[in-house]
Short mmCIF file of C-alpha atoms in Angstrom, two decimals:
data_model
loop_
_atom_site.label_atom_id
_atom_site.label_comp_id
_atom_site.label_asym_id
_atom_site.label_seq_id
_atom_site.Cartn_x
_atom_site.Cartn_y
_atom_site.Cartn_z
CA MET A 1 -17.17 13.15 15.34
CA LYS A 2 -14.66 12.02 17.84
CA LYS A 3 -17.34 10.29 19.75
CA VAL A 4 -18.35 8.44 16.38
CA LEU A 5 -14.49 7.45 15.93
CA GLY A 6 -14.40 6.38 19.09
CA ALA A 7 -17.26 4.15 18.99
CA LEU A 8 -16.25 2.64 15.72
CA LEU A 9 -12.61 1.86 17.02
CA MET A 10 -14.23 0.10 20.20
CA LEU A 11 -16.97 -1.82 17.97
CA SER A 12 -14.07 -3.05 15.68
CA MET A 13 -11.82 -4.40 18.36
CA ALA A 14 -14.90 -5.99 19.89
CA ILE A 15 -15.48 -7.98 16.90
CA GLY A 16 -11.98 -8.89 16.06
CA GLY A 17 -10.80 -6.08 14.04
CA THR A 18 -7.72 -4.09 14.43
CA VAL A 19 -6.96 -0.63 13.21
CA VAL A 20 -3.68 -0.26 11.88
CA ALA A 21 -1.96 2.69 14.15
CA PRO A 22 -2.55 6.01 12.79
CA ASN A 23 -0.06 8.54 11.36
CA THR A 24 -1.18 11.70 12.44
CA THR A 25 1.35 13.71 10.00
CA LYS A 26 -0.84 15.72 7.75
CA ASP A 27 -0.15 16.62 4.00
CA VAL A 28 -1.02 20.34 3.45
CA GLN A 29 -0.87 19.37 -0.52
CA ALA A 30 -3.46 17.23 -2.19
CA ALA A 31 -1.97 13.96 -3.08
CA THR A 32 -2.72 11.45 -5.91
CA THR A 33 -1.81 8.15 -3.98
CA ILE A 34 -2.80 7.96 -0.44
CA GLN A 35 -1.90 5.81 2.29
CA SER A 36 -4.41 4.75 5.08
CA ASN A 37 -4.64 5.67 8.70
CA ARG A 38 -3.38 9.16 7.99
CA TRP A 39 -4.83 12.67 7.42
CA TYR A 40 -4.46 14.64 3.88
CA GLU A 41 -5.41 18.14 3.40
CA GLY A 42 -6.63 19.65 0.23
CA MET A 43 -8.71 22.52 -1.28
CA THR A 44 -11.25 22.42 -4.11
CA ASP A 45 -10.50 24.75 -6.81
CA GLY A 46 -14.10 25.66 -7.84
CA THR A 47 -13.84 23.71 -10.89
CA ASN A 48 -12.10 20.24 -11.09
CA ASP A 49 -12.57 17.02 -9.15
CA GLN A 50 -9.57 16.56 -6.42
CA VAL A 51 -8.67 12.83 -7.37
CA TYR A 52 -7.31 10.29 -5.12
CA THR A 53 -6.32 6.62 -5.65
CA TYR A 54 -6.24 4.40 -2.55
CA LYS A 55 -4.84 0.78 -3.22
CA MET A 56 -6.72 -2.05 -0.90
CA GLN A 57 -4.25 -3.70 1.42
CA GLY A 58 -5.43 -6.88 2.37
CA SER A 59 -7.16 -9.05 4.74
CA GLY A 60 -9.65 -6.37 6.27
CA TYR A 61 -11.92 -3.62 5.20
CA PHE A 62 -11.48 0.25 4.89
CA TYR A 63 -14.05 3.46 5.08
CA TYR A 64 -12.89 7.03 4.37
CA GLN A 65 -13.98 10.65 5.77
CA VAL A 66 -14.18 13.97 4.25
CA ILE A 67 -14.52 16.56 6.39
CA PRO A 68 -14.78 20.31 5.33
CA ASP A 69 -13.54 22.88 7.54
CA GLN A 70 -13.02 26.11 5.77
CA ALA A 71 -14.88 27.54 2.77
CA GLY A 72 -15.66 30.73 1.10
CA TYR A 73 -15.05 32.71 -2.38
CA TYR A 74 -12.21 35.04 -3.89
CA ASP A 75 -12.76 38.53 -4.30
CA ASP A 76 -10.30 40.72 -6.13
CA GLY A 77 -7.84 37.81 -5.42
CA LYS A 78 -8.47 37.76 -1.66
CA PHE A 79 -10.08 34.85 0.02
CA VAL A 80 -13.12 35.86 1.85
CA GLU A 81 -14.23 33.04 4.50
CA ASN A 82 -17.95 32.36 4.15
CA SER A 83 -19.55 29.34 6.26
CA TYR A 84 -22.46 29.10 4.17
CA PHE A 85 -20.22 27.61 1.51
CA HIS A 86 -18.75 24.43 3.85
CA TYR A 87 -20.38 21.98 1.31
CA ILE A 88 -18.62 19.34 -0.78
CA LYS A 89 -19.57 16.52 -2.96
CA THR A 90 -17.41 13.19 -2.87
CA SER A 91 -17.54 10.07 -4.79
CA MET A 92 -15.85 6.85 -4.97
CA ILE A 93 -15.21 4.37 -7.85
CA LYS A 94 -13.95 1.06 -8.65
CA ASN A 95 -13.40 -0.51 -12.14
CA TYR A 96 -15.89 2.31 -13.37
CA LYS A 97 -18.50 1.26 -10.84
CA SER A 98 -19.68 3.65 -8.60
CA TYR A 99 -19.94 2.82 -4.80
CA VAL A 100 -20.10 6.35 -3.36
CA ASN A 101 -22.22 8.85 -5.86
CA GLY A 102 -21.81 12.53 -5.31
CA HIS A 103 -22.68 12.36 -1.48
CA SER A 104 -23.00 16.07 -0.39
CA SER A 105 -21.72 17.04 3.12
CA TYR A 106 -22.09 20.34 5.27
CA TYR A 107 -19.42 21.63 7.55
CA SER A 108 -22.11 21.61 10.28
CA ASP A 109 -22.74 17.76 9.70
CA GLY A 110 -19.37 16.92 10.88
CA GLY A 111 -18.20 15.65 7.39
CA TYR A 112 -19.12 12.49 5.42
CA GLU A 113 -18.00 8.81 6.52
CA SER A 114 -18.27 5.92 3.79
CA PRO A 115 -19.62 2.98 4.58
CA ASN A 116 -17.31 -0.24 4.92
CA TYR A 117 -15.51 -1.67 1.74
CA SER A 118 -13.46 -4.75 1.05
CA PHE A 119 -11.87 -5.76 -2.44
CA LYS A 120 -9.34 -7.72 -3.74
CA LYS A 121 -5.92 -6.93 -2.06
CA GLY A 122 -4.03 -4.61 -4.75
CA ASP A 123 -7.28 -3.18 -5.96
CA ASN A 124 -7.39 0.39 -6.60
CA VAL A 125 -10.35 2.79 -5.72
CA THR A 126 -10.63 6.56 -6.76
CA ILE A 127 -11.85 8.96 -4.52
CA LYS A 128 -13.21 12.14 -5.90
CA ILE A 129 -13.95 15.70 -3.78
CA CYS A 130 -15.54 18.57 -5.59
CA ASP A 131 -17.37 21.75 -4.73
CA ARG A 132 -21.09 21.49 -4.38
CA TYR A 133 -21.35 24.82 -6.30
CA ASN A 134 -18.73 25.86 -8.86
CA GLU A 135 -18.10 29.27 -7.13
CA GLU A 136 -16.81 27.85 -3.84
CA LYS A 137 -13.38 26.90 -2.90
CA THR A 138 -13.50 24.75 0.12
CA HIS A 139 -10.56 23.30 2.44
CA TYR A 140 -11.19 19.70 3.48
CA LYS A 141 -9.38 16.71 5.54
CA LEU A 142 -9.46 13.22 4.04
CA LYS A 143 -8.61 10.03 5.90
CA VAL A 144 -9.12 6.35 4.60
CA THR A 145 -9.08 3.76 7.84
CA PHE A 146 -7.79 0.40 6.94
CA VAL A 147 -9.06 -2.27 9.44
CA LYS A 148 -7.07 -5.43 9.30
CA TYR A 149 -8.90 -8.92 10.19
CA LYS A 150 -7.88 -12.20 10.53
CA ASN A 151 -9.47 -14.75 8.64
CA PHE A 152 -11.41 -12.33 6.32
CA GLU A 153 -13.16 -12.99 3.26
CA LYS A 154 -11.13 -12.69 0.25
CA GLU A 155 -12.39 -10.77 -2.67
CA ASN A 156 -13.56 -11.60 -5.35
CA ASN A 157 -15.69 -14.46 -4.06
CA ASP A 158 -18.83 -13.46 -5.92
CA THR A 159 -19.01 -16.93 -7.74
CA ARG A 160 -18.94 -20.51 -6.88
CA GLY A 161 -15.80 -20.92 -9.14
CA ARG A 162 -14.03 -18.05 -6.99
CA ALA A 163 -15.51 -19.35 -3.35
CA ASN A 164 -13.23 -19.11 -0.07
CA LYS A 165 -12.45 -22.24 1.65
CA LEU A 166 -13.86 -23.11 5.09
CA LYS A 167 -11.95 -24.90 7.45
CA LYS A 168 -13.50 -26.93 10.48
CA GLY A 169 -13.05 -25.02 13.73
CA VAL A 170 -12.11 -21.52 12.06
CA THR A 171 -14.24 -18.22 12.29
CA TYR A 172 -14.36 -16.46 9.20
CA THR A 173 -15.66 -12.74 8.88
CA GLY A 174 -17.12 -11.26 5.63
CA LEU A 175 -18.62 -7.78 4.74
CA ALA A 176 -21.97 -7.76 2.99
CA MET A 177 -21.66 -4.70 0.61
CA ASP A 178 -24.75 -3.53 -1.55
CA GLY A 179 -25.09 -5.94 -4.31
CA ASP A 180 -22.46 -8.16 -3.10
CA THR A 181 -22.84 -11.91 -2.92
CA ASP A 182 -20.33 -14.08 -1.08
CA TRP A 183 -19.39 -17.87 -1.79
CA TYR A 184 -17.54 -20.40 0.49
CA VAL A 185 -16.70 -23.92 0.31
CA PHE A 186 -16.14 -26.62 2.81
CA LYS A 187 -14.47 -30.12 2.17
CA ALA A 188 -15.04 -32.61 4.99
CA THR A 189 -11.79 -33.85 5.87
CA LYS A 190 -13.17 -37.16 7.44
CA THR A 191 -16.56 -39.11 7.26
CA LYS A 192 -18.74 -37.36 9.87
CA LYS A 193 -21.52 -34.86 10.62
CA TYR A 194 -21.11 -31.29 10.03
CA LYS A 195 -22.74 -28.33 11.16
CA ILE A 196 -22.12 -24.80 9.31
CA LYS A 197 -23.47 -21.65 11.18
CA ALA A 198 -23.74 -18.05 10.44
CA VAL A 199 -24.34 -14.86 12.65
CA CYS A 200 -25.14 -10.93 11.73
CA THR A 201 -22.55 -9.18 13.63
CA ASN A 202 -23.81 -5.54 13.37
CA GLN A 203 -25.30 -4.27 16.53
CA ASP A 204 -27.99 -2.52 14.82
CA TYR A 205 -29.72 -3.52 11.33
CA CYS A 206 -28.27 -6.49 9.70
CA HIS A 207 -29.59 -8.97 7.42
CA GLN A 208 -28.20 -11.75 5.12
CA GLU A 209 -29.51 -14.86 3.28
CA VAL A 210 -27.58 -17.60 3.73
CA GLU A 211 -28.01 -21.12 1.87
CA ALA A 212 -25.92 -24.22 1.63
CA PHE A 213 -25.55 -26.32 -1.43
CA ARG A 214 -24.79 -30.23 -2.16
CA GLY A 215 -23.72 -29.69 -5.81
CA TYR A 216 -26.41 -27.22 -7.24
CA LYS A 217 -28.92 -28.72 -5.02
CA SER A 218 -30.19 -26.63 -1.68
CA LYS A 219 -29.39 -28.43 1.51
CA GLY A 220 -30.05 -25.78 4.05
CA TYR A 221 -30.78 -22.21 4.72
CA ALA A 222 -31.08 -19.43 7.13
CA SER A 223 -32.19 -15.49 7.44
CA THR A 224 -30.06 -13.99 9.86
CA TYR A 225 -30.84 -10.54 11.42
CA ALA A 226 -29.09 -8.58 14.12
CA GLY A 227 -29.23 -9.92 17.54
CA GLU A 228 -30.40 -13.36 16.91
CA GLY A 229 -27.26 -15.10 17.53
CA TRP A 230 -25.52 -18.25 15.32
CA LYS A 231 -28.05 -19.80 13.23
CA THR A 232 -27.51 -23.23 11.46
CA VAL A 233 -27.39 -23.12 7.76
CA PHE A 234 -26.55 -26.77 7.05
CA SER A 235 -26.59 -29.89 9.28
CA GLY A 236 -25.50 -33.47 7.97
CA LYS A 237 -23.15 -36.37 7.42
CA LEU A 238 -20.71 -36.14 4.75
CA LYS A 239 -18.22 -38.46 3.42
CA LYS A 240 -14.41 -37.53 3.26
CA GLY A 241 -13.82 -35.26 0.36
CA GLN A 242 -17.69 -34.04 -0.29
CA THR A 243 -18.06 -30.41 -0.31
CA VAL A 244 -20.64 -28.07 0.58
CA TYR A 245 -20.99 -24.61 -0.67
CA VAL A 246 -22.49 -21.82 1.10
CA LYS A 247 -23.84 -18.31 -0.44
CA VAL A 248 -24.40 -15.17 1.59
CA SER A 249 -26.58 -12.76 -0.33
CA ASP A 250 -29.16 -10.03 0.04
CA GLY A 251 -26.86 -8.19 2.70
CA GLY A 252 -27.23 -4.36 2.86
CA ASP A 253 -24.56 -2.13 2.59
CA ASP A 254 -21.82 -2.27 5.48
CA GLU A 255 -23.25 -5.51 7.22
CA MET A 256 -20.59 -7.80 9.05
CA TYR A 257 -21.31 -11.31 9.52
CA LYS A 258 -19.16 -14.55 10.63
CA LEU A 259 -19.06 -18.29 9.41
CA ARG A 260 -17.89 -21.35 11.09
CA VAL A 261 -17.80 -25.10 10.77
CA LYS A 262 -18.22 -27.56 13.64
#
């Protein structure tokens, strides 16, 4: 797990993200509202979900980890540890939509780490942790890690009317979540030729469909994959004040991309 976390931190710094300095203080009591970048400890009760709320901080993304580290059962009021019961489920919900759906994790797996997510600043997400079987009582650790990013997409940009503005010479970073569509708009500041480019930044599998529009007419398209470098989505002359919309779609869960106007 430490190797995985170390690799994630190095990757985030390499692509422009900054992990907010962690607070290693541990809370031994289960919390209702949790902060990012600190560990919390809790114990399942064998019956109910342990419920936590996290509020989206702003420009960047987050992921969360749940690590079961002690489990067992009660015999005449005495806790008996049993490694077989190191098995919990976790879910994440926002506005009644499920993003993590009952993912199970063994202690031997090193716990669960979610994909990356990004929502509108101030949006609340609900994280739930429960036993895999009702007779279990499992001790666990929980942490939400927030990675701050400059010029990161602003949700909810899933329609043309909510498109994020692009500026010439600025590189923007976006996160393609499962079923997510991202919209951007560029307005020409002077009459000249412009290029809009896109690139996948994940090191492993990554794919997006990126299309440019003048009005509702398609004016350019690129299918981007990991390792292929920057691709031109739009190239053409614009008059001052004319706009080009860019739609990024068909991304899988947890895929990062960049856009820039030249």
